[in-house]
Structures are given as structure tokens and as C-alpha cells.
Coordinates of C-alpha atoms and ligand atoms in Angstrom, one line a residue:
X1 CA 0.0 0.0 0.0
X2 CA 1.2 3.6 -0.8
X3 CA 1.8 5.8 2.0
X4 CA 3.2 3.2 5.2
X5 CA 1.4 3.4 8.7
X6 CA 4.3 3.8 10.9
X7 CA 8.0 4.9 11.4
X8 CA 11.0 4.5 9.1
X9 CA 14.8 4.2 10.4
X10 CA 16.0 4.9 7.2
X11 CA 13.8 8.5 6.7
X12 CA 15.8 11.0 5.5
X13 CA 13.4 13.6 6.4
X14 CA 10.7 14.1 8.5
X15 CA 7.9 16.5 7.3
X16 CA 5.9 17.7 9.6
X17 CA 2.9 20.0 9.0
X18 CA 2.2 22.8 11.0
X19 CA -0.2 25.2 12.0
X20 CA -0.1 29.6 12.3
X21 CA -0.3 29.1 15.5
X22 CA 2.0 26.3 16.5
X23 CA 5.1 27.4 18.0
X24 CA 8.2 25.2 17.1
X25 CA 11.2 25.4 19.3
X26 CA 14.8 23.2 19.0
X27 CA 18.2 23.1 20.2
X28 CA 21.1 22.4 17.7
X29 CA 24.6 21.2 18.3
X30 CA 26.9 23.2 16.0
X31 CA 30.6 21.8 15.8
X32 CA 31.0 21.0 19.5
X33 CA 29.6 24.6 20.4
X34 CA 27.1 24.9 22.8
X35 CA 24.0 24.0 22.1
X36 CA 21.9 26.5 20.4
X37 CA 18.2 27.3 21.4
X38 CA 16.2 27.6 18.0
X39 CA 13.1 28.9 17.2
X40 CA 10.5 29.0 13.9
X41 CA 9.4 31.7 12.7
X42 CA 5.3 32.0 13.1
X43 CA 5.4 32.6 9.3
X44 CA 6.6 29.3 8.6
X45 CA 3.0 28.3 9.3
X46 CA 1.9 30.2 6.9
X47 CA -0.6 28.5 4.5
X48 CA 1.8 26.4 2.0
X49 CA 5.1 28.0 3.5
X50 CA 7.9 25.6 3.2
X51 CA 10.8 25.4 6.2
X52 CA 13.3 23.1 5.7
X53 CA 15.9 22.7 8.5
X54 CA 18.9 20.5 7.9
X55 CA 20.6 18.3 10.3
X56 CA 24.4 19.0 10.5
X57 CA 25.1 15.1 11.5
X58 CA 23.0 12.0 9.6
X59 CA 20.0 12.6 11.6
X60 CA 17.2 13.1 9.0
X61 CA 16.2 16.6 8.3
X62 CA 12.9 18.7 8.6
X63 CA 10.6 19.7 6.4
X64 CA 8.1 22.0 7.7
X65 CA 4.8 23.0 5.7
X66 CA 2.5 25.5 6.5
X67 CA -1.2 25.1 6.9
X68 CA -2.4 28.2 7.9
X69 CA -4.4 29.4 10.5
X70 CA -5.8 26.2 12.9
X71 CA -9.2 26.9 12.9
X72 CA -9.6 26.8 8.9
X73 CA -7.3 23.7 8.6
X74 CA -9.6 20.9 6.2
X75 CA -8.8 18.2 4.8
X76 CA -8.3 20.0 1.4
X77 CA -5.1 22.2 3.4
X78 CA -3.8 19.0 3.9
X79 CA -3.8 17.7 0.6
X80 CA -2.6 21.0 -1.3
X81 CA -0.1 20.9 2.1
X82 CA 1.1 17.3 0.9
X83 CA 1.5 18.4 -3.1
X84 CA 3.8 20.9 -2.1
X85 CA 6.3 18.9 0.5
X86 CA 6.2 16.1 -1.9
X87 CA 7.4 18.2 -5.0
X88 CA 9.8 19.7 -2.6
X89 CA 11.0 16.3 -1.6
X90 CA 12.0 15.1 -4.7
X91 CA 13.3 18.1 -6.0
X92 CA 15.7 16.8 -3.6
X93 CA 15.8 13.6 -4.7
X94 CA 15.4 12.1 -1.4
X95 CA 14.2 8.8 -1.3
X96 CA 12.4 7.9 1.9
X97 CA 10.1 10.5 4.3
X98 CA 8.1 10.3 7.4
X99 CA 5.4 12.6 8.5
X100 CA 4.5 13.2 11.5
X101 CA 0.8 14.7 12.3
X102 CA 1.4 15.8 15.8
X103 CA 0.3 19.8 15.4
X104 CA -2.6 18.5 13.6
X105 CA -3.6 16.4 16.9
X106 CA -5.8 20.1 17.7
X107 CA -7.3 20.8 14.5
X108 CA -11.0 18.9 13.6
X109 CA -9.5 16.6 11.3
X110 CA -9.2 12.9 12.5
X111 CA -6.1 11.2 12.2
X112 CA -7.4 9.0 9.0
X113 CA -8.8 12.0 7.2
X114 CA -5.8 13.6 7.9
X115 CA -3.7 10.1 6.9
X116 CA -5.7 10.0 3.8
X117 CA -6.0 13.4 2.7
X118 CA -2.2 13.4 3.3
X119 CA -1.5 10.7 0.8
X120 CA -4.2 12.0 -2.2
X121 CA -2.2 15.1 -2.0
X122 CA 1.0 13.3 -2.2
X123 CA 0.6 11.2 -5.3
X124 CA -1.3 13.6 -6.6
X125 CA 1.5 16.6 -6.5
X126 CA 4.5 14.2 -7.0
X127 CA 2.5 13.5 -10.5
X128 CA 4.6 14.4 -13.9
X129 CA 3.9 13.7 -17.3
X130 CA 7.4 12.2 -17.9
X131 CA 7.2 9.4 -20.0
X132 CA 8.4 11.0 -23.3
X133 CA 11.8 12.4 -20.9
X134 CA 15.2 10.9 -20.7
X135 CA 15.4 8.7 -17.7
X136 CA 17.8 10.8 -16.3
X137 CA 14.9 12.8 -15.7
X138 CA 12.1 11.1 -15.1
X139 CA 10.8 11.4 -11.2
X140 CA 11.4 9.0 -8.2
X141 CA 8.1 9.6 -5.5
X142 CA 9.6 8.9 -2.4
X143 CA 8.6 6.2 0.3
X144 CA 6.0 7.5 2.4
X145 CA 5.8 6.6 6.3
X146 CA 3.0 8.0 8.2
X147 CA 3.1 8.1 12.1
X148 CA -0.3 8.3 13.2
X149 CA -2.1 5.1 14.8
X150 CA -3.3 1.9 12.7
X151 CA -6.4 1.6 12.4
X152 CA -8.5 0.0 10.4
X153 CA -10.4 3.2 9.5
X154 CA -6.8 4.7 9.1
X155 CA -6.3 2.0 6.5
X156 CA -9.5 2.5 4.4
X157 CA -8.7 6.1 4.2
X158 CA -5.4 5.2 2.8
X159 CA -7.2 3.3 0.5
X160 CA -9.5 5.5 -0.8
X161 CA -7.1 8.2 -1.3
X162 CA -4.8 6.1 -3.3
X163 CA -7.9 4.9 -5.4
X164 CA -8.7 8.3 -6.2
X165 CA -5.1 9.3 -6.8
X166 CA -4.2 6.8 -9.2
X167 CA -7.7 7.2 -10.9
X168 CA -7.1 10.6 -11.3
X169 CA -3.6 10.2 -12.8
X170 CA -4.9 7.8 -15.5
X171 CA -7.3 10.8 -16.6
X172 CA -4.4 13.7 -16.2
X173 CA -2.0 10.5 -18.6
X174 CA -4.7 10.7 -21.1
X175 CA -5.2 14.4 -21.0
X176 CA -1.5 15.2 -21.5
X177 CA -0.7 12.8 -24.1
X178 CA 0.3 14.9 -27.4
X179 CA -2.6 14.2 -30.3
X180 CA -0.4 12.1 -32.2
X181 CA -0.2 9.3 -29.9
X182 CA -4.0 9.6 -28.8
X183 CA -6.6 9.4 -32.0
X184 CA -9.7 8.3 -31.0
X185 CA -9.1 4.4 -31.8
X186 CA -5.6 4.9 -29.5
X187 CA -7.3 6.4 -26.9
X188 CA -9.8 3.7 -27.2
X189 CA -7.1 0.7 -27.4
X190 CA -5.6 2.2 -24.3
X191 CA -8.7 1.7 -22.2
X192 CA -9.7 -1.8 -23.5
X193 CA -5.9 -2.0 -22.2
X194 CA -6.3 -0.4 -18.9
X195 CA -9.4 -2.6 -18.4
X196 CA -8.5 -5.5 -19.3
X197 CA -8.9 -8.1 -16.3
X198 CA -10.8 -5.8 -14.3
X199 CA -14.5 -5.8 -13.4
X200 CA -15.2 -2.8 -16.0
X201 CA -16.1 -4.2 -19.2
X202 CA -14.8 -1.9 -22.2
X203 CA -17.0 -2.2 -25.7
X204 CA -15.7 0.2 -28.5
X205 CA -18.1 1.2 -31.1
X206 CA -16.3 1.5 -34.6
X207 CA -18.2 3.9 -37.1
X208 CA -20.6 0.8 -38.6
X209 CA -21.5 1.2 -35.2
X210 CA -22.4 4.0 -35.2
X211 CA -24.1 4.3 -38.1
X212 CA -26.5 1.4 -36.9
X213 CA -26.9 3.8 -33.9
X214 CA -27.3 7.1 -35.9
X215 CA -24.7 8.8 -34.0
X216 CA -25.0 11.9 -36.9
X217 CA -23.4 14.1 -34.3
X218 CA -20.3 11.9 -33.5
X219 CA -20.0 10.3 -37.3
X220 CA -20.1 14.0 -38.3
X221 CA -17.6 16.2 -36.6
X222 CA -15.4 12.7 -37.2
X223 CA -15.7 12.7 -41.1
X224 CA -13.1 15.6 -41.5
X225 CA -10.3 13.1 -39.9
X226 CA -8.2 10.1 -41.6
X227 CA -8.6 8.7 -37.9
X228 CA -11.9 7.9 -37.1
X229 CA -14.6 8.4 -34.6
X230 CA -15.4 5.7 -31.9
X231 CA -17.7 5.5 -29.2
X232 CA -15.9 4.0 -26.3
X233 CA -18.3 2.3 -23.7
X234 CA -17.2 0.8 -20.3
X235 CA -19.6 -0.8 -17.9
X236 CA -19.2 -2.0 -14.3
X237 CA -22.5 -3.8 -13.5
X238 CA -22.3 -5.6 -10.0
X239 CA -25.7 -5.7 -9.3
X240 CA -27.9 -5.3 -12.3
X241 CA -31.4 -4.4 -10.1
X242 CA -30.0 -1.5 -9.2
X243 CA -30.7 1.9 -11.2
X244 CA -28.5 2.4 -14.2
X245 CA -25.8 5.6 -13.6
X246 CA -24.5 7.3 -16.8
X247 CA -21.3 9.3 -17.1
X248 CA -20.8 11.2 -20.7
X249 CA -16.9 12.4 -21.0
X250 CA -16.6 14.7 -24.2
X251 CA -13.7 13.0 -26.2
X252 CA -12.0 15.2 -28.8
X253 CA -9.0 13.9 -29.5
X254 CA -8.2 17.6 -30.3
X255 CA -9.9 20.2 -31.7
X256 CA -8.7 22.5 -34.6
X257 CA -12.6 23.9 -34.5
X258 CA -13.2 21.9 -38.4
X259 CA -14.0 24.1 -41.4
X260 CA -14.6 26.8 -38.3
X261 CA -11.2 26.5 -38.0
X262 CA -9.6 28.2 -34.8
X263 CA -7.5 30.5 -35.0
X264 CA -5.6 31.5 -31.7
X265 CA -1.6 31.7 -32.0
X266 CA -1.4 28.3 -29.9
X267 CA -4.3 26.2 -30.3
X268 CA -1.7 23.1 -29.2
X269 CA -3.8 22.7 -25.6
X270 CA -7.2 21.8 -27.7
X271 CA -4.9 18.1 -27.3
X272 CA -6.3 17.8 -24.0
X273 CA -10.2 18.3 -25.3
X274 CA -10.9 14.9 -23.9
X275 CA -10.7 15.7 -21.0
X276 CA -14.0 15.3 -20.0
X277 CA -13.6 11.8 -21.5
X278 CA -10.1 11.1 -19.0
X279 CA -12.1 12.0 -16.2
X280 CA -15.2 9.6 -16.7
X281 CA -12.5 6.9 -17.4
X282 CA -10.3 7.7 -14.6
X283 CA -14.0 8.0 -12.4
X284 CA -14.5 4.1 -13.7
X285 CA -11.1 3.6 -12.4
X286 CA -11.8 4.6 -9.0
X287 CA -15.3 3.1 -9.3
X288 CA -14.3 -0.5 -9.9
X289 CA -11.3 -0.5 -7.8
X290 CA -13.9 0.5 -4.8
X291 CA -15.9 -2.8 -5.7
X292 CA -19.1 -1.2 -4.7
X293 CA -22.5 -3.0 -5.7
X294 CA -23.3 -0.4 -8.6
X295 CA -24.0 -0.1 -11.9
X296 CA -22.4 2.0 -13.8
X297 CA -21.9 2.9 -17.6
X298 CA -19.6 5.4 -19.3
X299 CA -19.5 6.5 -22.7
X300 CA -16.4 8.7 -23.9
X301 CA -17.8 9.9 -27.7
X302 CA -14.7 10.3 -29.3
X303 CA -13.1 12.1 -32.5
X304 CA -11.1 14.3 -34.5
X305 CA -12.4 17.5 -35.2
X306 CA -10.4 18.5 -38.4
X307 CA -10.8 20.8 -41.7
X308 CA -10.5 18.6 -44.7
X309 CA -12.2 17.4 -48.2
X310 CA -14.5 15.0 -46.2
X311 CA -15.6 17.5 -43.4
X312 CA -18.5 18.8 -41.3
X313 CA -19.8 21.9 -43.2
X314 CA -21.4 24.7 -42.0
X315 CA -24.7 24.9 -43.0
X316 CA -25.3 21.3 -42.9
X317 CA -28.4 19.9 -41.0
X318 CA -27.9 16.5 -38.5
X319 CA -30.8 14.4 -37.7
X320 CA -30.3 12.6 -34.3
X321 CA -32.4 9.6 -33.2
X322 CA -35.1 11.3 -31.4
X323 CA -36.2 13.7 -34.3
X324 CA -34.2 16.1 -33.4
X325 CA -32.5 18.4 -36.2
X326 CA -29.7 20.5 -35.9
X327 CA -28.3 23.2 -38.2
X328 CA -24.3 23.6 -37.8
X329 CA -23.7 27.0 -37.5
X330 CA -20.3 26.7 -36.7
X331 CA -17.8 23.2 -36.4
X332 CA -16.5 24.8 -33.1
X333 CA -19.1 23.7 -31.5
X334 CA -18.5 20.1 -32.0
X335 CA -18.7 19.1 -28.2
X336 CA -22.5 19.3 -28.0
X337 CA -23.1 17.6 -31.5
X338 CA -21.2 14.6 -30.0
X339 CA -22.1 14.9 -26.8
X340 CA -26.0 14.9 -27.8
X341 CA -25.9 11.4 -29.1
X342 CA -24.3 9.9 -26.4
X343 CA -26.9 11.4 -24.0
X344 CA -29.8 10.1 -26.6
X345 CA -27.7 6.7 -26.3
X346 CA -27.6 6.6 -22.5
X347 CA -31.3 6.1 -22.4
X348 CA -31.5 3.9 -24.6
X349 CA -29.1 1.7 -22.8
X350 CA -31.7 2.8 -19.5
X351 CA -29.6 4.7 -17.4
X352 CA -32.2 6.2 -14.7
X353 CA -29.9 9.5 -14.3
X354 CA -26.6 10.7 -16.1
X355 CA -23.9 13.4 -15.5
X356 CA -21.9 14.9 -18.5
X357 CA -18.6 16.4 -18.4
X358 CA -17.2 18.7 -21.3
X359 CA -14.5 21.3 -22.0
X360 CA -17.3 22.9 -23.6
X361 CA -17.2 27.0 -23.9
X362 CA -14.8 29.4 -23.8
X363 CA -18.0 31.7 -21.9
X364 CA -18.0 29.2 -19.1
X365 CA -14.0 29.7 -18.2
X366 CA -14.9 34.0 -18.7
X367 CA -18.2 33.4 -16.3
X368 CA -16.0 31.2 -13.6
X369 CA -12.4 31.5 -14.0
X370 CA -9.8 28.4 -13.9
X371 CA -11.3 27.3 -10.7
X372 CA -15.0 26.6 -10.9
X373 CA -16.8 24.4 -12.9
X374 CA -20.0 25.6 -14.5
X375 CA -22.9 22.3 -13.4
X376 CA -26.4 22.8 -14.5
X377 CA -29.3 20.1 -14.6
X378 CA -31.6 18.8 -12.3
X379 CA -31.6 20.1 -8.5
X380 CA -31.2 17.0 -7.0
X381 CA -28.4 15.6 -8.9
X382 CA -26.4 19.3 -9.0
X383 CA -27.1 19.5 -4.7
X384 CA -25.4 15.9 -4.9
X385 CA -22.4 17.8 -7.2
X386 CA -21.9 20.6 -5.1
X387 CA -21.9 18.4 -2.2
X388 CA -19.0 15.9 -3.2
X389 CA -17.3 18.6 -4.2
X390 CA -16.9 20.3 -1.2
X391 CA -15.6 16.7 -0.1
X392 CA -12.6 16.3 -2.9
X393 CA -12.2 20.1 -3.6
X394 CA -13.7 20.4 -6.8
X395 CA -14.9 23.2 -7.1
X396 CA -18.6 23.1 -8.8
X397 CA -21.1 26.6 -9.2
X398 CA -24.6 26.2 -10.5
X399 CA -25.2 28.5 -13.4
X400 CA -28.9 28.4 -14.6
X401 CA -30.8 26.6 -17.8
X402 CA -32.3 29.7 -18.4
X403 CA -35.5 29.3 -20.8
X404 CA -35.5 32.9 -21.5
X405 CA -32.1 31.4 -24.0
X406 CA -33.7 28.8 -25.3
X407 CA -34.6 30.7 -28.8
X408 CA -31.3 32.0 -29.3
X409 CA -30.8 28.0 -30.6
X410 CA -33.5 28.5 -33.3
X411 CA -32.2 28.0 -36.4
X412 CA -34.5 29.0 -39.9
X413 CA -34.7 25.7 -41.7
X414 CA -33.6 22.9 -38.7
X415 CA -35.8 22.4 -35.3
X416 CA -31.9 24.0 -33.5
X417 CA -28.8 25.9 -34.5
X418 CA -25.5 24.0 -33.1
X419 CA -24.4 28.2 -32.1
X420 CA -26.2 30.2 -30.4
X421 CA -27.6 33.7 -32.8
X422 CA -27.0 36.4 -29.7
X423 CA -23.5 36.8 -28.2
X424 CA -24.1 36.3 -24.6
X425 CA -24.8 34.0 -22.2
X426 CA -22.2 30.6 -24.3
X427 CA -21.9 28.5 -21.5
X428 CA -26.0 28.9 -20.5
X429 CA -26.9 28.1 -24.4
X430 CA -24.5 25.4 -24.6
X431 CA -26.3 23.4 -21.4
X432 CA -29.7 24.6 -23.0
X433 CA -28.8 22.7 -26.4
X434 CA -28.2 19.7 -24.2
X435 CA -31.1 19.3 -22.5
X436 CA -32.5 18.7 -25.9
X437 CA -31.3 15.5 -26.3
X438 CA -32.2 14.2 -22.6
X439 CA -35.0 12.4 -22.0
X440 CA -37.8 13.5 -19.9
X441 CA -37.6 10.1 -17.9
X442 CA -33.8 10.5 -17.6
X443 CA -32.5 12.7 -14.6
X444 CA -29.1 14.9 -16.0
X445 CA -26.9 16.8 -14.4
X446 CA -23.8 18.7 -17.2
X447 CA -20.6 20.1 -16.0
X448 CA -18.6 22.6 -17.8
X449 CA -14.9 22.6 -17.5
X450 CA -13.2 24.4 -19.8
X451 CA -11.2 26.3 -17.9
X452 CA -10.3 23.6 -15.6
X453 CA -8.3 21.0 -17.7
X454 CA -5.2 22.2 -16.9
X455 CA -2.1 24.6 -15.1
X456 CA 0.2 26.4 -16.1
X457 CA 2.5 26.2 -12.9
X458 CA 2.1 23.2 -10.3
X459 CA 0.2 24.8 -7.0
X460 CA -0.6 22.3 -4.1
X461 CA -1.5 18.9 -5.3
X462 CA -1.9 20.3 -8.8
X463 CA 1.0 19.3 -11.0
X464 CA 1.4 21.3 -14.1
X465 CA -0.6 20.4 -17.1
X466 CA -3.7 18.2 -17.3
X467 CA -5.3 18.6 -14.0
X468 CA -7.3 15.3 -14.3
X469 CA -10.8 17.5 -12.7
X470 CA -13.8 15.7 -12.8
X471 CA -12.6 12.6 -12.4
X472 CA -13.1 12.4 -8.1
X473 CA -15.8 14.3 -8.5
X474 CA -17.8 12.1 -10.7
X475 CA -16.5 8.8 -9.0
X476 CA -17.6 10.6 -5.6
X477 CA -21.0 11.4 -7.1
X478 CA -21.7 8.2 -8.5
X479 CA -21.3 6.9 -5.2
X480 CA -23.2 9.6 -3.3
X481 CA -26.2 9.0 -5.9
X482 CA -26.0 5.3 -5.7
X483 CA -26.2 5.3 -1.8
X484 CA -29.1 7.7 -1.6
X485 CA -31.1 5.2 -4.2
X486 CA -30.6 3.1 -1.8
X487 CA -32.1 5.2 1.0
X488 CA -34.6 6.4 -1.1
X489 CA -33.3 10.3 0.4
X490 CA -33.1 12.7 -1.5
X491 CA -33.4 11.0 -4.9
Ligands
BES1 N1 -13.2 22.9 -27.0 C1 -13.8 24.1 -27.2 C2 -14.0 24.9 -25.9 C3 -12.7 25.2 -25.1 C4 -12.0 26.3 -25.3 C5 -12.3 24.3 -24.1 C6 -10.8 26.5 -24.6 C7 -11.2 24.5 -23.3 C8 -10.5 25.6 -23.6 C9 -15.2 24.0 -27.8 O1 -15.3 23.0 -28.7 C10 -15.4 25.3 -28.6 O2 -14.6 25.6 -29.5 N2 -16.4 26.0 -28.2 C11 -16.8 27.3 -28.8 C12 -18.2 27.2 -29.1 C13 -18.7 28.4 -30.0 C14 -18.2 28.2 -31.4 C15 -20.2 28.4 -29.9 C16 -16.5 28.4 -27.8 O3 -16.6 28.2 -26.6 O4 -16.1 29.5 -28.3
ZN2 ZN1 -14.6 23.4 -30.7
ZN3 ZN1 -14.1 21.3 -28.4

């Protein structure tokens, strides 16, 4: 197991977390002087302030890290707490840490939340995308010893956070891989891969597929690429009699807008337009490593969206399987036209409630920033969203499906326009052309993360680049919605 309960002879350095308030005092032997009476700074309690104090002999070192201010310490301090020492750490290339929780001993946290939110923190900010560097530079996460007591509620914490971590890497893999080593039939290959002898079944739905299915949207914005569209499906059904829970991940392999064509300076980061597609498939992940009774299905629409002979022209009109006809306005706005037909397809299959998950609008990231999501839907199943989130720190705010928008979708000739005709309100119009394509019977929930797929600069347990957002989140809210079936509250 990642993250060891207990004490390590060998650590080279203990970290120890510490509060504003804390006052941290030590005496040091300096070459045979006397010894000298030592005392920390407050500010190295700071939040996310680093101290590192050295030991002149082979005693291990220190490594103090800030939480800020005791009172407002959470479990979300601790992990962004954790992402920092352990970048820290191996910048150092140490090996082998301990961490002792001791100032935490007065803060609200228990010692497993604090255990596990520790080790989802770690993982999660010792993460790099370093598989296409020179050994020589590819990272070594250190040993992690933790001294707090074991427990067997210590233990399941552990386990959950390492769950989510390595669930959440799988998604931030797939989101940083460059476009071309993920097409849609890679990205596809790579998660009949990942699956394979696992309890999630993977089923990948080649374009004859597809056209059986009338997938217009997804066959569409695929036609313009030499690499073809798929729909990839994953199910983990442990107990069939229970209601059927959807996941949608928008899955554009990138995104050059079509014969819309973008036209930014650097349009490179449009690779990680699946992202919304990682984090449902890093969400099965942690799902089916949890082995709850659930059942689950996850469909990652996935394509190209390219200019070429073959492509998705404006002006043409789609007709999707429930009647529906759509105008494309512009090829931009390919996320919807695929997303739409996986949403039409998730009732068919009978899922009782579904959550989609898109790096949809460039208006939701100017409405929220890079740190909340936009989540419309259904009350009940965006309450469930915010709540989770406030549990993995995912930050989720409720924007409205505003019917007073709904006509800026009208198109002249088609029942809707794939753009909206006013230029205002992107991120509402792009939910409201959604819920088109839900069915009254199914309950839906959408989440807009745009602005959320990646970082520039590491910051807490967010390594720089593909952030992997969503995918704790969903796994979280599939579990939240699948316990309060089974209480009947709330649903
Ligand atoms: N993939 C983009 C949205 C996007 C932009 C995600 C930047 C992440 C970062 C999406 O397909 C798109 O191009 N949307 C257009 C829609 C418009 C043409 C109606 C947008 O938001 O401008
Ligand atoms: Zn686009
Ligand atoms: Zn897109």
C-alpha cells in the first residue's frame, strides 16, 4: 500500500505540518559549540510556506509546511499541504520521508482524514507527465511513512485516497498525451488496455457502429479526420437491479474547430479536449477499484475534429435519433453535436440519471475562471455535485438553464442551430442545447470545465498540465447518488 502506517529508520526527512499558531522550538549542536536554542518563525506556518531545517550530522532533516491558520485547517489544506512537500521532496531527490501529524492532533481533522488526505495530496503533487523524458529525468516519488495510529479506519482512508489518486492520474495521462499518440481508436485501445482483467467491461463502437446507432453528431464532426470516430463504452454492473448511472466524457481527440477553424496563436492545448472523456475513465477507475455494488456505464464519444475534403460543413443539418435536427452553425461547436448522441444513447441503454462532463465553452472559463466548474441540470443531482465537491475540492457553481435562452438555438430551416444567434450567455446556451437531447424520464446533471483541464504552474496537489478535474468528483457522485437510491433520500 502507498503511504506506510508507521515509522521508518531509514527517513531522510521528516515533514511535519504545521499550523499559524504552532510554536516550534529546538536546540542544535553546531561543531562541539554549545548548544543552540532555536526557534521557527510563526510565518513558517503560513498557508503552503515551506521550512526546511537540515541536520548537520546524519540525523534526518525537517521539512516544515504550513497550513495556515488552525481553525480553517480541512482536509483540502492537507492535501494541497502534501502536493507541495512532496514536489519539494524530490526536487531533492530524497528517497524515503516520514510525516509526523502531531500539530494536527488540535485541528478537527481525525487522524485518517488527515492520513488519507495526506496521501491523495501526495501522489497527486509528486504526479509528472514524464514518460516522453530521458530517464535521467524522469521522477522517483519517495517512500511515504506515516506516524499516526493503525487503524482499520486509518487503512481504508489510505485506500480510498490512493484509489482516487491513481484514478485521477490515469485521466491527467490521457489528457497530457500529445494528439499524435492519442486518436480516437488509441485512446480507445488504451482503455480496452487499462481494463482488461478488471470488473469494468470496455466495448468500442467503430463507425458501422455508429451508423446502426445514428450517431449523426459523433460520425459528423469525425468525417473531416483520416482517424476515425469511436464511441468508447465501459460498464461496471455488480448488481444489475439497481438503477442504471451514466457518465458522458466529451472525447475530442483535439480540436482544430473543423472548417470553423480556430484561429488562436497556440491552439496546441485543444490536445487535452478529452478531458472530459479522462475523467469519466479515470471516475470508472476509482469506481471499480472501490468494488461497490453499482451499476455504472460510461461512454467517452470520441473524434477528431479536423478541416478537410470529407468535413462537417457549415450549413449542414444532422438528424439525431429522437427527431431532433440540428443546423451547424459553426464546427466549433462540435462538443454538443457529439455529446448529444451519447446522451440520446444513455437512455436507450436505461440509465435512470446521467452526468456529463465537457470542455465545452470558452464563456463558461470568462463566467467562472480556472477554478470553478460551470454544473447545470436537475436540482437534485447538481445538490449531490456541489456536495462531493466540497468533499474532494472540486470546485462546482450552479449556473442556470435559463428558458428565456432557449430561442437564441433557433435555427430557420432545422428544429436548433448547433451556435447560439446572440453573443451572450455561451456557456448557458451550450447546457440549453443539451437538454434537448435528454429524456424527460432521464434525470441529468452537465458540468462545464473548460477552464479547468489544466495549469500552467504546479500549485498544491496540482501538478502542471492536465489537472485530471472531474474525475473524483464524478466517482464521488456516483457513489453519493447510488447510496441515496438506496435510502430512497433525496433522490
Ligand atoms: N473545445 C472548445 C472549448 C474550449 C476552449 C475548451 C478552450 C477549453 C479551452 C469548444 O469545442 C469550442 O470551441 N467552443 C466554442 C463554441 C462556440 C463556437 C459556440 C467556444 O466556446 O467558443
Ligand atoms: Zn470546438
Ligand atoms: Zn471542443
Amino acid at each position: 500500500m502507498k503511504g506506510i502506517i508507521g515509522c521508518s529508520e531509514d527517513a531522510q526527512v521528516i515533514i511535519v505540518p504545521i499550523c499559524k499558531e504552532d510554536v516550534v522550538r529546538g536546540g542544535m549542536m553546531v561543531g562541539g559549540d554549545e548548544p543552540v536554542e532555536m526557534e521557527l518563525r510563526p510565518s513558517a506556518g503560513d498557508k503552503e510556506a515551506l521550512t526546511w531545517v537540515c541536520s548537520p550530522s546524519d540525523r534526518p532533516g525537517m521539512l516544515f509546511i504550513g497550513l495556515g491558520e488552525r481553525t480553517r485547517v480541512d482536509v483540502e489544506c492537507v492535501r494541497h499541504a502534501a502536493g507541495y512537500a512532496g514536489r519539494a521532496v524530490m526536487r531533492d531527490k530524497l528517497e524515503q520521508v516520514q510525516v509526523s501529524f502531531g500539530s494536527l492532533a488540535q485541528c478537527s481533522l481525525s487522524a485518517a482524514e488527515a492520513a488519507g488526505a495526506w496521501m491523495e495530496g501526495w501522489s497527486l503533487g509528486s504526479y509528472a507527465f514524464d514518460q516522453y523524458k530521458s530517464a535521467a529525468a524522469k521522477r522517483v516519488v519517495p517512500v511515504v511513512y506515516l506516524e499516526v495510529e493503525p487503524s482499520e479506519v486509518v487503512e481504508e482512508r489510505i485506500r480510498v485516497a490512493n484509489r482516487r489518486a491513481e484514478g485521477t492520474m490515469l485521466a491527467r495521462d490521457l489528457a497530457n498525451e500529445p494528439p499524435n499518440a492519442l486518436r480516437p481508436e488509441t485512446l480507445a485501445r488504451r482503455v480496452q488496455k487499462h481494463f482488461e482483467d478488471t470488473l469494468v467491461r470496455v466495448e468500442v463502437l467503430p463507425v458501422s457502429s455508429l451508423e446502426l446507432q445514428g450517431m449523426a453528431g459523433l460520425l459528423s464532426v469525425g468525417r473531416g479526420s483520416v482517424h476515425p470516430p469511436v464511441l468508447i463504452k465501459m460498464s461496471y454492473v455488480t448488481d444489475p437491479s439497481k438503477p442504471l448511472i451514466a457518465l458522458v466524457g466529451k472525447g475530442i481527440t483535439f480540436d482544430t474547430g473543423g472548417i470553423s477553424l480556430k484561429r488562436d496563436y497556440n491552439i496546441s492545448d485543444m490536445r487535452m479536449d478529452m478531458a472530459g472523456g479522462a475523467s469519466v475513465i479515470g471516475a470508472m477507475e476509482i469506481l471499480s477499484r472501490s468494488e461497490a455494488a453499482l451499476n455504472v456505464v460510461a461512454l467517452v464519444p470520441a473524434a477528431e475534429n479536423m478541416p478537410g475534403g470529407n468535413a462537417l460543413l457549415p450549413g449542414e443539418i444532422l438528424t439525431y435519433t429522437n427527431g431532433i435536427t440540428v443546423q451547424i452553425g459553426n464546427t466549433d461547436a462540435e462538443g454538443r453535436l457529439v455529446l448529444a448522441d451519447a446522451l440520446l444513447y444513455a437512455h436507450r441503454l436505461g440509465a435512470a440519471e446521467v452526468a456529463d462532463i465537457a470542455t465545452l465553452t470558452y464563456s463558461c472559463t470568462g463566467a467562472l475562471g480556472s477554478k470553478y466548474a460551470g454544473v447545470w441540470g436537475d436540482q437534485a443531482l447538481v445538490d449531490t455535485m456541489q456536495e462531493v465537491a466540497a468533499l474532494v475540492g472540486e470546485k462546482v457553481w450552479q449556473l442556470p438553464l435559463a428558458d428565456e435562452y432557449d430561442s437564441y438555438l433557433d435555427s430557420d430551416c432545422a428544429e436548433l442551430c448547433n451556435v447560439s444567434s446572440v453573443g451572450e450567455a455561451g456557456a448557458i446556451t451550450a447546457a440549453l442545447f443539451l437538454r434537448r437531447f435528454v429524456h424527460p424520464s432521464m434525470k441529468w446533471v452537465h458540468l462545464d470545465m473548460a477552464g479547468l483541464k489544466e495549469i500552467s504552474a504546479a500549485k498544491g496537489y496540482l501538478a502542471q498540465g492536465a489537472t485530471g478535474f472531474g474525475t473524483r468528483l464524478l466517482a464521488e457522485w456516483v457513489l453519493h447518488r447510488a447510496a441515496q437510491h438506496e435510502g430512497k433520500e433525496g433522490v
